[in-house]
XYZ file of C-alpha atoms in Angstrom:
580
model
C 39.059 82.108 -60.576
C 36.011 83.084 -59.741
C 35.219 83.268 -56.136
C 31.337 82.576 -54.602
C 30.331 84.355 -52.157
C 28.029 82.030 -49.132
C 25.133 83.446 -48.312
C 24.710 83.812 -44.887
C 23.126 81.321 -42.385
C 21.966 82.931 -38.921
C 21.837 81.104 -35.465
C 18.316 80.882 -35.170
C 17.643 79.708 -39.541
C 20.652 76.625 -37.868
C 18.623 76.007 -35.033
C 14.871 75.531 -37.159
C 16.842 73.530 -39.731
C 17.272 70.936 -36.795
C 14.223 70.540 -35.781
C 12.702 70.302 -39.141
C 14.272 67.080 -39.268
C 13.753 65.801 -36.315
C 10.783 66.394 -36.245
C 10.598 64.657 -39.743
C 12.304 61.683 -38.123
C 9.186 61.069 -35.482
C 6.284 63.592 -36.096
C 4.643 61.289 -33.165
C 6.438 61.985 -30.323
C 7.827 65.555 -30.270
C 4.854 68.801 -29.257
C 6.985 71.746 -30.889
C 6.498 74.653 -29.151
C 6.708 78.160 -30.248
C 7.052 82.128 -29.856
C 4.524 84.649 -30.537
C 6.402 85.232 -33.455
C 5.883 81.801 -34.859
C 9.578 80.407 -34.274
C 10.475 77.111 -32.561
C 11.983 77.587 -29.448
C 11.938 74.424 -27.745
C 11.170 70.693 -28.484
C 9.289 68.951 -25.669
C 10.106 65.071 -25.221
C 6.602 63.287 -25.009
C 6.809 59.990 -22.995
C 10.273 58.675 -23.704
C 12.338 56.751 -21.786
C 15.172 58.399 -19.924
C 12.772 61.210 -19.501
C 13.111 65.449 -19.017
C 15.431 66.144 -22.070
C 14.767 69.161 -24.609
C 15.644 70.499 -27.125
C 16.585 74.274 -27.935
C 17.012 74.940 -23.933
C 18.739 77.606 -23.099
C 18.968 79.505 -20.423
C 15.604 81.964 -20.543
C 13.332 78.878 -21.813
C 15.108 76.232 -19.614
C 12.830 77.099 -16.416
C 9.324 76.116 -18.571
C 10.307 72.505 -20.299
C 7.975 69.757 -18.618
C 8.763 68.107 -15.246
C 8.465 65.097 -16.270
C 7.586 63.097 -19.624
C 4.021 63.436 -18.943
C 1.535 62.280 -21.951
C -1.156 61.981 -19.681
C -2.045 66.123 -19.346
C -1.245 65.729 -23.186
C -4.686 67.225 -24.478
C -4.101 65.350 -27.936
C -3.462 62.298 -26.187
C -7.477 62.116 -25.607
C -9.604 61.272 -22.906
C -8.917 57.148 -22.853
C -5.717 57.877 -22.855
C -5.359 59.901 -19.817
C -7.161 57.861 -17.802
C -5.971 54.819 -18.441
C -7.808 53.161 -20.374
C -6.475 50.950 -23.834
C -6.613 51.733 -27.152
C -5.052 51.232 -30.203
C -1.446 49.247 -30.486
C 0.295 52.339 -30.348
C -1.771 54.015 -27.211
C -1.793 50.617 -25.079
C 2.433 50.537 -25.907
C 2.753 54.512 -24.766
C 0.343 53.521 -21.605
C 2.985 50.813 -20.669
C 5.708 51.792 -20.483
C 7.173 52.206 -17.691
C 7.880 55.049 -17.099
C 6.341 57.837 -13.653
C 4.484 60.279 -14.899
C 3.967 63.408 -12.698
C 2.061 66.934 -13.167
C 3.628 69.890 -14.392
C 3.194 73.158 -13.119
C 1.668 76.163 -14.989
C 3.849 79.231 -16.625
C 2.253 81.493 -14.513
C 3.157 79.747 -11.306
C 6.339 78.986 -12.031
C 6.934 82.799 -12.217
C 5.175 84.119 -9.728
C 7.930 81.507 -7.456
C 10.469 82.919 -9.239
C 9.435 87.028 -8.053
C 9.135 85.210 -5.174
C 12.690 83.746 -4.502
C 13.974 87.947 -5.316
C 12.418 88.238 -1.642
C 14.849 88.492 1.707
C 15.584 84.765 3.275
C 13.284 84.434 6.622
C 16.163 82.377 8.926
C 14.207 79.922 10.325
C 14.838 77.860 13.943
C 16.470 74.857 14.420
C 13.656 73.190 15.773
C 11.462 73.488 11.807
C 13.692 70.789 11.352
C 11.072 68.488 13.480
C 8.920 66.117 11.216
C 6.141 63.882 12.475
C 3.435 61.805 11.353
C 0.701 63.457 12.771
C 2.132 66.968 10.617
C 2.601 64.664 7.175
C -0.214 62.394 7.478
C -3.086 63.366 9.500
C -6.067 62.726 9.313
C -6.841 65.097 7.077
C -3.571 65.170 5.200
C -3.925 61.497 5.054
C -4.536 59.820 1.273
C -4.437 56.368 0.722
C -2.834 54.983 -1.524
C -4.323 53.100 -4.761
C -4.841 49.067 -4.242
C -5.657 46.279 -6.736
C -8.849 45.198 -6.888
C -9.725 41.548 -5.277
C -8.968 38.790 -8.164
C -9.495 34.989 -8.334
C -7.330 32.677 -10.274
C -9.163 32.208 -13.222
C -10.305 35.460 -14.822
C -9.244 36.715 -17.793
C -4.966 39.022 -17.776
C -7.472 41.271 -20.243
C -10.578 41.631 -17.762
C -8.334 42.222 -14.356
C -6.301 44.945 -16.554
C -9.346 46.413 -17.257
C -10.361 46.513 -14.124
C -7.586 47.542 -12.731
C -7.823 50.523 -14.769
C -11.157 52.053 -14.112
C -10.442 51.237 -9.673
C -7.140 53.678 -11.090
C -9.181 55.988 -12.614
C -11.560 56.895 -9.817
C -9.037 56.724 -7.015
C -6.775 59.801 -8.276
C -10.556 61.384 -9.400
C -10.849 61.148 -5.559
C -8.151 62.466 -4.475
C -7.920 65.780 -7.226
C -11.374 66.369 -5.636
C -10.353 66.168 -1.731
C -6.718 68.106 -2.011
C -6.239 71.481 -3.865
C -3.266 70.554 -6.974
C -1.350 73.026 -5.268
C -1.260 71.249 -1.675
C 0.156 67.911 -3.505
C 3.006 66.010 -3.887
C 4.206 64.766 -7.306
C 2.667 61.748 -7.188
C 2.589 58.531 -9.367
C 0.678 58.938 -12.267
C 1.439 55.767 -14.083
C -0.668 52.583 -13.538
C 2.292 50.205 -14.242
C 4.251 52.052 -11.536
C 1.996 50.583 -8.961
C 0.977 47.830 -10.317
C 4.956 46.663 -10.024
C 4.260 47.059 -6.718
C 1.361 45.335 -6.302
C 3.212 42.047 -7.608
C 5.794 42.499 -5.296
C 3.961 43.226 -2.259
C 1.621 39.900 -2.827
C 4.820 37.555 -3.991
C 6.617 39.247 -0.667
C 6.368 37.106 2.615
C 8.999 39.410 4.035
C 9.273 43.247 2.938
C 11.702 45.691 3.143
C 10.184 48.798 3.989
C 13.616 50.938 2.099
C 13.341 54.756 4.310
C 16.269 57.570 3.942
C 17.174 58.355 7.146
C 17.726 61.803 6.267
C 14.148 62.583 5.896
C 12.351 58.827 7.961
C 8.518 59.958 8.263
C 8.525 61.272 4.735
C 9.448 58.227 3.121
C 6.778 56.326 4.862
C 3.616 56.946 4.077
C 1.706 55.050 6.360
C -0.834 53.354 3.939
C 1.572 51.009 2.976
C 2.468 50.573 5.914
C -0.924 49.481 6.192
C -1.964 47.650 2.932
C 1.898 45.072 3.977
C 0.614 44.224 7.405
C -3.130 44.839 7.291
C -3.968 43.932 4.287
C -2.309 41.154 2.848
C -0.935 40.467 6.455
C 2.575 39.841 5.230
C 6.144 41.267 8.098
C 7.307 44.080 7.487
C 11.492 45.163 8.269
C 12.115 48.866 7.957
C 15.617 49.502 7.436
C 17.185 53.498 7.161
C 19.223 53.705 4.572
C 21.690 56.119 4.640
C 22.893 56.376 7.631
C 26.650 57.507 7.336
C 24.497 60.752 6.949
C 24.386 61.328 10.070
C 24.439 61.051 13.599
C 24.170 58.665 15.388
C 21.699 60.393 17.962
C 19.475 60.830 15.365
C 19.702 57.651 14.267
C 18.424 56.504 17.815
C 15.850 59.470 18.494
C 14.561 58.416 15.132
C 14.381 54.246 15.628
C 12.675 55.381 19.002
C 9.669 57.213 17.775
C 9.425 54.410 15.360
C 8.811 51.909 17.338
C 6.737 54.350 19.445
C 4.312 55.043 16.796
C 4.006 52.393 15.570
C 4.829 48.613 18.495
C 5.793 45.923 17.477
C 8.178 47.447 14.610
C 11.141 46.112 13.610
C 14.045 48.284 12.436
C 17.456 48.185 10.402
C 19.924 50.242 9.624
C 22.903 50.239 6.442
C 24.706 52.836 4.531
C 26.385 51.038 0.962
C 29.690 52.970 2.310
C 31.954 52.033 5.102
C 32.218 53.357 9.034
C 35.342 55.789 8.002
C 32.648 57.916 5.591
C 30.265 58.187 8.573
C 29.328 61.838 8.805
C 30.756 62.294 12.832
C 32.558 65.543 13.314
C 28.811 66.967 12.444
C 30.817 69.723 10.732
C 28.931 70.773 7.546
C 31.849 72.127 6.011
C 33.225 69.242 6.218
C 30.494 66.826 4.315
C 30.918 69.086 1.752
C 34.358 68.688 1.050
C 34.937 64.981 2.425
C 32.027 62.962 0.536
C 33.287 63.654 -2.989
C 36.939 62.167 -2.549
C 35.248 58.661 -1.052
C 37.358 56.671 -3.954
C 36.361 53.020 -2.084
C 33.542 51.077 -3.721
C 30.297 49.906 -2.691
C 28.986 47.470 -1.891
C 32.463 46.002 -0.714
C 32.567 47.479 2.714
C 28.555 48.063 3.172
C 27.341 48.115 6.732
C 24.725 46.787 8.324
C 23.628 43.526 6.590
C 23.580 41.544 8.724
C 21.584 43.778 11.097
C 18.539 43.742 8.424
C 19.459 40.056 7.892
C 18.649 39.859 11.365
C 15.745 41.720 11.499
C 14.206 39.150 8.745
C 15.316 36.141 11.421
C 13.127 37.666 13.970
C 9.948 38.265 12.234
C 9.879 35.184 12.693
C 8.440 33.380 9.460
C 6.465 30.922 9.321
C 5.699 29.349 5.998
C 4.463 25.730 4.997
C 7.637 23.515 3.900
C 10.322 26.209 3.661
C 13.032 25.734 6.052
C 15.852 29.261 6.986
C 18.575 28.555 8.656
C 19.056 31.810 9.099
C 22.731 31.690 11.502
C 24.409 30.369 8.916
C 23.656 32.511 6.373
C 24.055 35.902 8.945
C 27.491 34.119 9.999
C 28.336 33.343 5.820
C 27.234 37.340 4.524
C 29.300 38.348 7.497
C 32.701 37.033 6.466
C 32.190 37.674 3.234
C 32.008 41.062 3.883
C 34.683 41.207 6.041
C 37.066 39.119 3.351
C 35.711 41.691 0.312
C 36.745 44.407 2.775
C 40.120 42.851 3.931
C 41.120 42.568 -0.147
C 39.809 46.390 -0.679
C 42.152 47.810 2.203
C 45.338 45.467 0.222
C 44.471 47.195 -2.924
C 44.268 50.652 -1.867
C 47.151 50.526 0.679
C 49.305 49.089 -2.864
C 47.773 51.913 -4.747
C 48.659 54.611 -2.181
C 51.724 53.396 -2.289
C 52.238 53.583 -5.825
C 51.026 56.462 -6.204
C 53.893 57.410 -3.236
C 55.937 57.298 -6.853
C 53.615 59.711 -8.906
C 53.564 62.897 -9.809
C 51.409 65.801 -8.926
C 49.524 65.926 -11.943
C 49.470 61.611 -12.405
C 47.689 61.896 -8.729
C 45.539 63.729 -9.880
C 43.851 62.123 -12.963
C 43.183 59.278 -10.405
C 40.841 62.028 -8.740
C 37.170 62.591 -9.296
C 36.740 64.156 -12.234
C 34.347 66.904 -11.700
C 33.892 67.570 -7.643
C 30.244 68.440 -9.010
C 28.985 64.427 -10.048
C 29.399 63.932 -6.331
C 29.368 60.939 -4.707
C 32.143 58.999 -7.316
C 30.021 55.640 -7.567
C 27.633 56.800 -8.440
C 26.817 55.039 -11.869
C 24.859 57.286 -13.278
C 25.280 55.243 -17.136
C 23.686 51.936 -16.193
C 21.282 50.083 -17.991
C 18.619 47.426 -16.858
C 21.185 45.504 -19.124
C 23.150 44.587 -15.602
C 20.459 42.991 -14.073
C 20.669 39.345 -13.768
C 16.323 38.471 -13.183
C 14.463 40.681 -13.641
C 10.736 39.187 -13.484
C 8.221 40.293 -16.413
C 4.838 41.303 -14.286
C 2.300 39.230 -16.164
C 4.463 36.314 -15.041
C 3.947 36.795 -11.126
C 0.828 35.427 -10.517
C 2.298 31.421 -11.835
C 5.555 31.840 -10.516
C 3.583 33.316 -7.306
C 2.163 29.970 -7.242
C 5.295 28.008 -8.689
C 8.025 29.445 -5.684
C 5.821 28.351 -2.845
C 9.278 26.905 -1.663
C 10.971 29.161 -1.000
C 11.123 32.801 0.990
C 10.665 35.735 -0.751
C 12.525 38.891 0.511
C 10.617 42.490 -1.226
C 12.511 45.781 -1.204
C 9.702 48.499 -1.689
C 9.666 52.472 -0.974
C 10.360 55.788 -2.260
C 12.650 56.360 -5.795
C 15.904 57.079 -4.453
C 16.377 55.070 -0.415
C 18.822 52.554 -2.236
C 16.678 49.475 -3.009
C 18.889 48.436 -5.407
C 22.216 49.127 -3.297
C 20.811 47.473 -0.238
C 20.263 44.334 -2.678
C 23.574 44.349 -4.652
C 25.775 44.690 -0.786
C 23.667 42.310 0.323
C 25.053 40.237 -2.734
C 28.355 41.302 -2.373
C 28.945 42.295 -6.446
C 26.559 44.599 -8.623
C 23.210 42.559 -9.620
C 20.967 45.228 -9.661
C 21.792 48.401 -11.826
C 21.467 51.862 -9.711
C 21.485 55.085 -9.909
C 21.453 57.949 -8.290
C 18.458 59.560 -10.902
C 15.206 58.384 -8.618
C 12.801 55.949 -11.218
C 15.897 53.875 -12.404
C 14.373 50.110 -11.716
C 11.809 50.406 -14.148
C 10.861 46.398 -13.718
C 10.399 44.711 -10.278
C 13.139 42.211 -10.564
C 14.316 38.937 -8.473
C 17.421 37.760 -7.185
C 18.084 34.115 -5.379
C 20.392 34.153 -2.438
C 20.136 30.880 -1.344
C 18.318 28.447 -2.850
C 15.931 28.996 -0.569
C 16.004 32.800 -0.015
C 15.154 34.929 -3.139
C 15.718 38.796 -2.516
C 12.434 41.170 -4.822
C 13.640 44.519 -5.838
C 10.485 46.621 -7.112
C 10.243 50.108 -8.192
C 10.579 53.205 -6.731
C 6.936 55.150 -6.219
C 6.280 58.633 -4.714
C 2.481 58.180 -2.720
C 0.774 61.061 -2.580
C 0.418 63.336 0.101
C -0.406 67.506 2.102
C 3.568 67.989 1.449
C 4.840 71.065 0.249
C 6.858 70.676 -3.435
C 10.385 71.579 -2.452
C 10.694 69.185 0.244
C 9.719 66.626 -2.036
C 12.766 67.222 -3.761
C 15.441 67.531 -1.415
C 14.361 64.434 -0.371
C 15.491 63.372 -3.058
C 12.358 61.671 -4.420
C 11.689 63.532 -7.589
C 14.530 63.936 -10.793
C 16.212 67.692 -10.378
C 16.855 68.001 -14.446
C 13.424 67.980 -14.404
C 12.190 70.618 -12.179
C 10.400 73.561 -14.168
C 11.540 75.860 -10.733
C 14.598 75.289 -8.826
C 14.727 78.461 -7.359
C 11.550 77.315 -3.871
C 13.664 74.654 -3.068
C 16.469 76.550 -2.891
C 15.141 78.725 -1.082
C 13.152 75.877 1.536
C 16.393 74.783 1.888
C 18.324 78.277 2.292
C 16.355 78.751 5.650
C 17.067 76.060 8.337
C 20.783 75.492 6.107
C 23.264 78.599 5.949
C 24.241 77.139 2.123
C 26.319 80.718 1.701
C 28.630 80.113 4.479
C 28.917 76.429 3.157
C 29.276 76.879 0.020
C 32.090 80.304 0.758
C 29.050 82.871 -1.273
C 30.098 85.520 -1.532
C 27.172 88.308 -2.404
C 26.698 88.996 -6.218
C 25.554 92.524 -5.123
C 28.004 93.865 -2.890
C 32.258 94.821 -2.933
C 32.470 95.313 0.946
C 32.399 92.084 2.739
C 31.553 94.467 5.687
C 27.782 95.967 3.928
C 26.005 92.331 2.609
C 22.284 93.321 2.058
C 20.177 90.039 2.676
C 20.112 86.793 0.872
C 18.051 85.828 -1.126
C 17.868 82.358 -2.945
C 18.214 83.877 -6.028
C 21.418 85.758 -4.893
C 22.649 82.124 -3.548
C 22.445 80.857 -7.096
C 23.641 84.070 -8.656
C 26.969 83.535 -6.012
C 27.077 79.703 -6.894
C 26.578 80.600 -10.625
C 29.486 83.179 -10.675
C 31.587 81.558 -8.217
C 31.530 78.112 -10.536
C 31.365 79.752 -13.486
C 27.823 78.861 -14.588
C 27.181 81.572 -17.548
C 25.024 81.598 -19.621
C 26.102 81.037 -23.741
C 25.193 84.180 -25.759
C 24.959 87.269 -22.688
C 27.367 85.335 -20.437
C 25.355 86.156 -16.973
C 25.368 84.499 -14.420
C 23.354 80.565 -15.119
C 21.325 80.875 -11.666
C 18.728 77.638 -13.287
C 21.922 75.396 -13.368
C 23.154 76.929 -9.881
C 20.327 76.218 -8.243
C 19.956 72.679 -10.225
C 23.688 72.062 -9.074
C 23.234 73.073 -5.167
C 20.430 70.871 -4.815
C 22.460 67.743 -5.846
C 24.951 68.262 -3.736
C 21.811 68.002 -1.247
C 20.847 64.985 -3.111
C 24.137 63.984 -2.738
C 25.003 64.764 1.098
C 27.759 66.775 0.127
C 24.526 69.841 2.000
C 23.215 68.232 4.748
C 19.451 68.362 5.172
C 17.809 65.717 8.382
C 15.230 66.374 9.646
C 14.359 65.279 13.177
C 11.290 63.987 14.894
C 9.503 66.032 17.317
C 10.812 67.345 20.306
C 14.648 65.836 19.472
C 16.355 69.666 20.420
C 14.002 70.051 23.114
C 15.794 66.676 25.070
C 18.554 66.218 23.210
C 22.304 67.857 25.464
C 23.620 70.714 23.642
C 23.862 71.537 20.335
C 23.328 68.854 16.261
C 25.122 70.126 13.861
C 24.364 67.623 11.274
C 21.537 69.508 9.847
């Protein structure tokens, strides 16, 4: 019997073989990067739905991946694709993808920011959390939104879209000509997403402007308020969402600030979680420990649904031929909510009773699989197949004529503020898909609440603003998995929130707890990687990139509380506040 010795096949060769096979399958959809020796080190998805995926994503090169799936900044696509002009069928299909498109950082800028993250932190006073409209949207910093050009019913679809593309390209050029790119936030560059907003704004009779109550000013671009209220003449209600993540005093202060800033503005407060899950202790560590243990279902016991409907009633909308019995609708909604609440409590009591007879191992099986997953009912794997009433924007003009006999309530706002969750809570069941990842909703969709009232969910999109990019990442407007350099955002957070104490971290550079050197953002990420066991594959070094992303996800999930306050908040409140 003869033996045959196999030829050695290195991991490097295997990697190249896999990438070669993928290149044959998708020759036009992958962009292959090579190092100085010609080795393929990463394959980056170019404008594939779900974006942000990379191949060959080792700890050393992960920081260099694209922050989004932008085809707009690819040279090989040419000026027509970058300007939004339509070409052949393939190029037209590419331009129609409803995937958010953002600008990218240069490798040199990434390396400079990584080096800066190793410097000792400069801790800031609590007043650093006070943010007002003048800080973000002053006359110098104010940026208008792109608006749909005037149109007539007899105009052809192609002619209108061509004018929209030309106007949008001119608007982008104007933004970059007036503001340096490094000072701008990551804002939406895909015209198709803006078109969704235009359609929803035109269809809506009442606009629910949904904002995250942790960052109200950042999520309330005045240009959108001006467009809806003044340009289109529509009614508007401001909805403070995720109120379970701030203390009542903070919410009331923000209500007063917004009403003073925008006289006559109607507001409502909402959370898709019941009151027993609200932040009341003021302890940041309690928030970290308790958020992932919330085992009740969303939508069944939401808080503030009647508050939202009452605000819609109080706008006193008059529409010819349409009469809505708001009182009956509010009463019916409250009754159904109470019934769902009682049913859920009964189910939970029965489950707790069964748990008394189970051993520890069986009880653990019913808990969330991993604490790092954040809030349990996150619906991360949801798809648009769950949608009941998705509407194509190309049919919006005809539908506007057909549905004059009903009230349309449109939900608008930034990504990840909870528009879809609000709709599901009002209806009482999951009718639109949701996800913790911003930008999950791809098309606006309508859901009938009654024969006279329907809800319209608009995809979230990021407005241009002059603000630090770390603020945008920490406020949930940008996908953490697509952040090229997360350390600057961790630094911004650590300067305002003592996250090393909240996470119970041990400084990685010392063994003596009595002689701890100053913390840096890099040290915090390294310490958290060691605490959680995040190590690189080959060298088994602390995976600081993964740790940084995990910390940012804890902030987005509300397990580390970063809550901004209106101007003069701390000087007017009695006693220290701790919900940040």
